[in-house]
Short mmCIF file of C-alpha atoms in Angstrom, two decimals:
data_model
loop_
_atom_site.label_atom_id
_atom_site.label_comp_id
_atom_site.label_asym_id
_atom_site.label_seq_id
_atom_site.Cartn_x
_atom_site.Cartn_y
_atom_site.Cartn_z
CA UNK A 1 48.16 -49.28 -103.71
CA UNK A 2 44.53 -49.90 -102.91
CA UNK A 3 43.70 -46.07 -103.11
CA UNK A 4 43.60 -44.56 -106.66
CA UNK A 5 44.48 -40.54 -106.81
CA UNK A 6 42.64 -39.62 -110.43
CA UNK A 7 44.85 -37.73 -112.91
CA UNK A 8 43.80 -34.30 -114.01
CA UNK A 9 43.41 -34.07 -117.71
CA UNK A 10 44.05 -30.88 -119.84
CA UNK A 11 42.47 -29.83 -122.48
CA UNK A 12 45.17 -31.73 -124.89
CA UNK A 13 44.36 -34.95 -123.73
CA UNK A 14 40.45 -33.46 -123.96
CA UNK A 15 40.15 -32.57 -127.19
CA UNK A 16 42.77 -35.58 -128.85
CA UNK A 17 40.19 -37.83 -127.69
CA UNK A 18 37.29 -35.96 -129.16
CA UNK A 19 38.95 -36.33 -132.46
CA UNK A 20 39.22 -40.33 -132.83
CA UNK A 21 37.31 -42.11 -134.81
CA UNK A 22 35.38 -45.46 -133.87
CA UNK A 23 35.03 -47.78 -136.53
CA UNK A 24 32.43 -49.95 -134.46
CA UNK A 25 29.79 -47.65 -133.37
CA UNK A 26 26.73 -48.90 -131.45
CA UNK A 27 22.81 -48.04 -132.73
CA UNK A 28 21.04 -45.57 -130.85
CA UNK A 29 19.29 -47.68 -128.73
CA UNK A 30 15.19 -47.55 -129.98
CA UNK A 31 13.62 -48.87 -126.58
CA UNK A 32 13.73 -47.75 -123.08
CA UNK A 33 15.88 -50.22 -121.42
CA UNK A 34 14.46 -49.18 -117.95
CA UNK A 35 11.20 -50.93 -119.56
CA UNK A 36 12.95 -54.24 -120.34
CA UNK A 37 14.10 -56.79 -118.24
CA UNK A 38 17.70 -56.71 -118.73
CA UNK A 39 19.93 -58.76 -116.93
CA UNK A 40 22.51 -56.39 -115.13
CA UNK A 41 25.02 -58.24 -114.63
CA UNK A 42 28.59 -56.81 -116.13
CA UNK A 43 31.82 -59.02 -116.78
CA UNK A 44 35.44 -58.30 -118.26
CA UNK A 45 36.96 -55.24 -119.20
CA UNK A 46 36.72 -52.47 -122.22
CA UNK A 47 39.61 -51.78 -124.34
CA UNK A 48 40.34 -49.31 -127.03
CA UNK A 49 42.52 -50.69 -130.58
CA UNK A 50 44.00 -48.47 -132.29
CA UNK A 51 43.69 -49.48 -136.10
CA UNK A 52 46.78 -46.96 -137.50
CA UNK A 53 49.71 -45.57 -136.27
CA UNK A 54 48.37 -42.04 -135.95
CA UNK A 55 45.52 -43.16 -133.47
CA UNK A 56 42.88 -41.72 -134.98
CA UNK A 57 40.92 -45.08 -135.71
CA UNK A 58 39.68 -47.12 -133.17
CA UNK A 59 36.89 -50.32 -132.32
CA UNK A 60 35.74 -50.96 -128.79
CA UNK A 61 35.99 -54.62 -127.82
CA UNK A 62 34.96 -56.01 -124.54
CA UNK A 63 37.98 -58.56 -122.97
CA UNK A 64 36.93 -61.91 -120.40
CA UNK A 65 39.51 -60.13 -118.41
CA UNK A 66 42.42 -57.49 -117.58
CA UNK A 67 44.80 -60.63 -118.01
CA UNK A 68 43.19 -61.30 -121.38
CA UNK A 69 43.24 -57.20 -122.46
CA UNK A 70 46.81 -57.43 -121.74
CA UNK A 71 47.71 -60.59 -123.31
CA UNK A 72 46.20 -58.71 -126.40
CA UNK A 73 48.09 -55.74 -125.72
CA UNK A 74 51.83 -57.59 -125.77
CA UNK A 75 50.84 -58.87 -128.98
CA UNK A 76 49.81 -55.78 -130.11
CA UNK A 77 52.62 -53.18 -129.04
CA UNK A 78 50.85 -49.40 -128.77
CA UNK A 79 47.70 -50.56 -130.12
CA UNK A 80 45.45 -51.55 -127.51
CA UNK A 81 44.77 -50.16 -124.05
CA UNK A 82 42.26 -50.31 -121.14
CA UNK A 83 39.82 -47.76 -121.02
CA UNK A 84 37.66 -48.64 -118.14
CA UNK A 85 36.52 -51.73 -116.70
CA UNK A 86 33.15 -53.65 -117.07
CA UNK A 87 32.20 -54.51 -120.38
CA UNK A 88 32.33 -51.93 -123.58
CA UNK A 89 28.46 -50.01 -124.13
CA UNK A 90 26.95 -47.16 -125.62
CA UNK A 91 29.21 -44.42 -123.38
CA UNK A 92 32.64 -46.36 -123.78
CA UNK A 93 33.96 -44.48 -127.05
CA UNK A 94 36.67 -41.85 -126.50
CA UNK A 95 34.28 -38.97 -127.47
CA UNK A 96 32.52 -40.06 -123.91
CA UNK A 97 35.53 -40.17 -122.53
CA UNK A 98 36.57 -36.52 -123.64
CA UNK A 99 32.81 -34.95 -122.08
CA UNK A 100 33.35 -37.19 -118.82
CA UNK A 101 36.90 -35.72 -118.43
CA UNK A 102 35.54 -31.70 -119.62
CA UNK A 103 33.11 -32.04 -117.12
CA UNK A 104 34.44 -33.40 -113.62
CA UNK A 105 30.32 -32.78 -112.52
CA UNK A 106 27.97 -34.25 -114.86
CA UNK A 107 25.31 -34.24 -112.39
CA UNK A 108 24.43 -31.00 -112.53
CA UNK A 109 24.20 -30.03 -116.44
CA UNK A 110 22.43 -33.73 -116.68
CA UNK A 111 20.33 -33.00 -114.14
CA UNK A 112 19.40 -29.46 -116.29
CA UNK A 113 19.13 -31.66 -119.45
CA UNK A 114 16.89 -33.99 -117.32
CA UNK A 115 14.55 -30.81 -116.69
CA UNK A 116 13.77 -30.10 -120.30
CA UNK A 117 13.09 -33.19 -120.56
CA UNK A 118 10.03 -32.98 -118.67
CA UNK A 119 8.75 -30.80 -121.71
CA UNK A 120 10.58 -32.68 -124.70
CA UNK A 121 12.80 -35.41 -124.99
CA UNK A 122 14.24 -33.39 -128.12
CA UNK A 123 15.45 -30.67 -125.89
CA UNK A 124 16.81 -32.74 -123.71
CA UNK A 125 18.47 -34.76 -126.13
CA UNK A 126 20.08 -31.93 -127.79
CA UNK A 127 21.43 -30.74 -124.26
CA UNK A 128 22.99 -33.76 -123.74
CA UNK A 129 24.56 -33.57 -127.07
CA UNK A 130 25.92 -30.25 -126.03
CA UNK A 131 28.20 -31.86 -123.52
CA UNK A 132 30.01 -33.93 -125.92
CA UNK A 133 28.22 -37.12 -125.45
CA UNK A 134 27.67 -39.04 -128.58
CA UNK A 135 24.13 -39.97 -129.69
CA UNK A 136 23.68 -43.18 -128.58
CA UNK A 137 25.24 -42.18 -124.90
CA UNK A 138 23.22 -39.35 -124.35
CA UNK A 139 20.13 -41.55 -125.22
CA UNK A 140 21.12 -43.88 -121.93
CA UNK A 141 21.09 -40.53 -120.11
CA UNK A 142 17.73 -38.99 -121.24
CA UNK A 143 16.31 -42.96 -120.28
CA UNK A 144 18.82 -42.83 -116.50
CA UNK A 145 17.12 -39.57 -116.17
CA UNK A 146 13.36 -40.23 -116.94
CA UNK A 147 13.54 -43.46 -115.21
CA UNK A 148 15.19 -41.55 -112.11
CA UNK A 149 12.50 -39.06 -112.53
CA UNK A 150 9.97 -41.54 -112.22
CA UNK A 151 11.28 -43.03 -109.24
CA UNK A 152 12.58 -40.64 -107.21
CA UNK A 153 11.14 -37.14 -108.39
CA UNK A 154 9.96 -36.59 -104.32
CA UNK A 155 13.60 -37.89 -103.00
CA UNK A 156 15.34 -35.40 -105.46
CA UNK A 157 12.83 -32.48 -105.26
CA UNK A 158 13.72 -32.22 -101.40
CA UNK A 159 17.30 -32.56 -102.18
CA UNK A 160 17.75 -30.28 -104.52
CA UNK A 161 20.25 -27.89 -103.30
CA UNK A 162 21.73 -30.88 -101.25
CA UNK A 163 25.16 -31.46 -101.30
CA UNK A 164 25.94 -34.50 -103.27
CA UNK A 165 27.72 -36.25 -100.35
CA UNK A 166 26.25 -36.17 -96.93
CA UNK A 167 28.72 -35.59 -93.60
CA UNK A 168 29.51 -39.18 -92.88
CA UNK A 169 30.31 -39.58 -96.19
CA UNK A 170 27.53 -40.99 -97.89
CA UNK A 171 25.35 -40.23 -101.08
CA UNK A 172 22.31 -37.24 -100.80
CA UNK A 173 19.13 -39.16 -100.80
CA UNK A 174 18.35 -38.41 -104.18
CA UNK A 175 21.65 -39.56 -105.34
CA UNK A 176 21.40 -42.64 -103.65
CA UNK A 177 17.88 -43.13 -104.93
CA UNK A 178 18.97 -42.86 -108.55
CA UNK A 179 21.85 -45.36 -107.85
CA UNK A 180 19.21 -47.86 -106.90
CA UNK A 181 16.95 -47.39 -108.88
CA UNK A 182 18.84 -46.70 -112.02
CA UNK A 183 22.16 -46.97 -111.49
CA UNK A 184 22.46 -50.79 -112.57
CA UNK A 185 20.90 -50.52 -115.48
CA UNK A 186 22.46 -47.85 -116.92
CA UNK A 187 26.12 -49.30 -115.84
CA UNK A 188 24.92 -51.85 -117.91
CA UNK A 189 23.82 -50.70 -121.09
CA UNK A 190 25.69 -47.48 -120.77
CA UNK A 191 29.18 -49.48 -119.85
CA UNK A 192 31.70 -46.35 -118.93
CA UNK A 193 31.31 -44.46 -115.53
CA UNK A 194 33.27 -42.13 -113.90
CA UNK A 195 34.36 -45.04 -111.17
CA UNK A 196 35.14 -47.35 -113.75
CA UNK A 197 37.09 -44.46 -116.05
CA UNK A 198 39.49 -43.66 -112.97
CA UNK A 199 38.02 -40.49 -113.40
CA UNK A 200 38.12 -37.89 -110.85
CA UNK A 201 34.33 -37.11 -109.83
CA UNK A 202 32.37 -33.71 -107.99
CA UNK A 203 30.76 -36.70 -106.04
CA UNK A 204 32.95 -38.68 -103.33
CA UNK A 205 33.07 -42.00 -103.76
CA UNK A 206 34.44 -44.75 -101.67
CA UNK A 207 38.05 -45.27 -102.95
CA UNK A 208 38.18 -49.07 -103.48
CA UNK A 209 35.44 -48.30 -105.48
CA UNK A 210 37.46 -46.01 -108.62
CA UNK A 211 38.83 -48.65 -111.03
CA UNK A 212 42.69 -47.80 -111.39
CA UNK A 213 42.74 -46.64 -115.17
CA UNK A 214 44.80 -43.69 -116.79
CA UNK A 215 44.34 -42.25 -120.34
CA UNK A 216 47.38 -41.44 -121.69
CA UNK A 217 47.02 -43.52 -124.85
CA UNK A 218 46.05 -40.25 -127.42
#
């Protein structure tokens, strides 16, 4: 099957995530990685362990592979599942998850966030927040959208009411601009994306491009 049809998600599967616990949480990151030279590239998978029987513990661990995540998993019956590919980061916990799966467009109320933050990264921190994104994810956002800001403020301004997809298919020019410009950075530190979630997204994407991942491990 090379084309992936997302799953819809109620609010069950929404707010059972919300509620886990990760016993490995990452620092809130202290420095703009936009203004160090990180090297982008990403390699193996993210998977979720469950530490008890009720699923409500958890740690993140990054696998060399899906062959290697699943190896672990047969040894581990119920315990430990893929959660998106590309290596684990600061978005990959299952609170993330939950706000990526509320909110099938993230642009938009990031984009809003992104506008407050023009008067106070505060605000815009605690907007972010108020999507469900943990601390240290919504601190990759506010630096995805300042950085984006910085390089593309023109490109979006003119786009602003622009669809996100243009007729042939392709990204707005503002869209496009961020995913240049700040897209691999922020895969990188940041980890989960929609694409990578097999999450079901107000922006088209090509479809060998969504990662084939359910979540139906709560």
């Amino acid at each position: 099957k090379v084309n992936w049809d997302p799953p819809h998600y109620n609010t069950t599967v929404i707010s059972a995530f919300k509620s886990k616990r990760l016993t490995n949480p990452f620092p809130v990151p202290g420095k703009d990685p936009y203004q160090l030279k990180i090297n982008t590239t990403r390699v193996g998978v993210c998977g979720v362990k469950y530490l008890d029987s009720g699923r409500l513990e958890y740690e993140l661990n990054t696998y060399p592979s899906s062959k290697a995540l699943d190896e672990a998993a047969s040894k581990a019956p119920g315990r430990i599942y893929l959660t998106h590919t590309g290596p684990c980061g600061l978005c990959s916990t299952l609170q993330d998850l939950s706000a990526y799966m509320q909110y099938k467009d993230m642009t938009s109320p990031v984009r809003k966030c992104g506008f407050k933050g023009f008067m106070s990264q505060k605000w815009a921190m605690k907007c972010l927040s108020n999507l469900g994104l943990t601390e240290p994810c919504a601190k990759i956002w506010f630096y995805n959208t300042r950085n984006t800001r910085k390089e593309c403020l023109g490109t979006c301004l003119r786009n602003l009411n622009a669809p996100y997809n243009k007729p042939d298919g392709s990204l707005n020019d503002c869209l496009q601009c961020d995913e240049d410009k700040s897209g691999p950075v922020f895969k990188k530190v940041a980890a989960r994306t929609r694409r990578d979630s097999g999450l079901e997204s107000a922006i088209k994407r090509p479809p060998e491009s969504i990662s084939h991942v359910d979540h139906y491990y709560y």
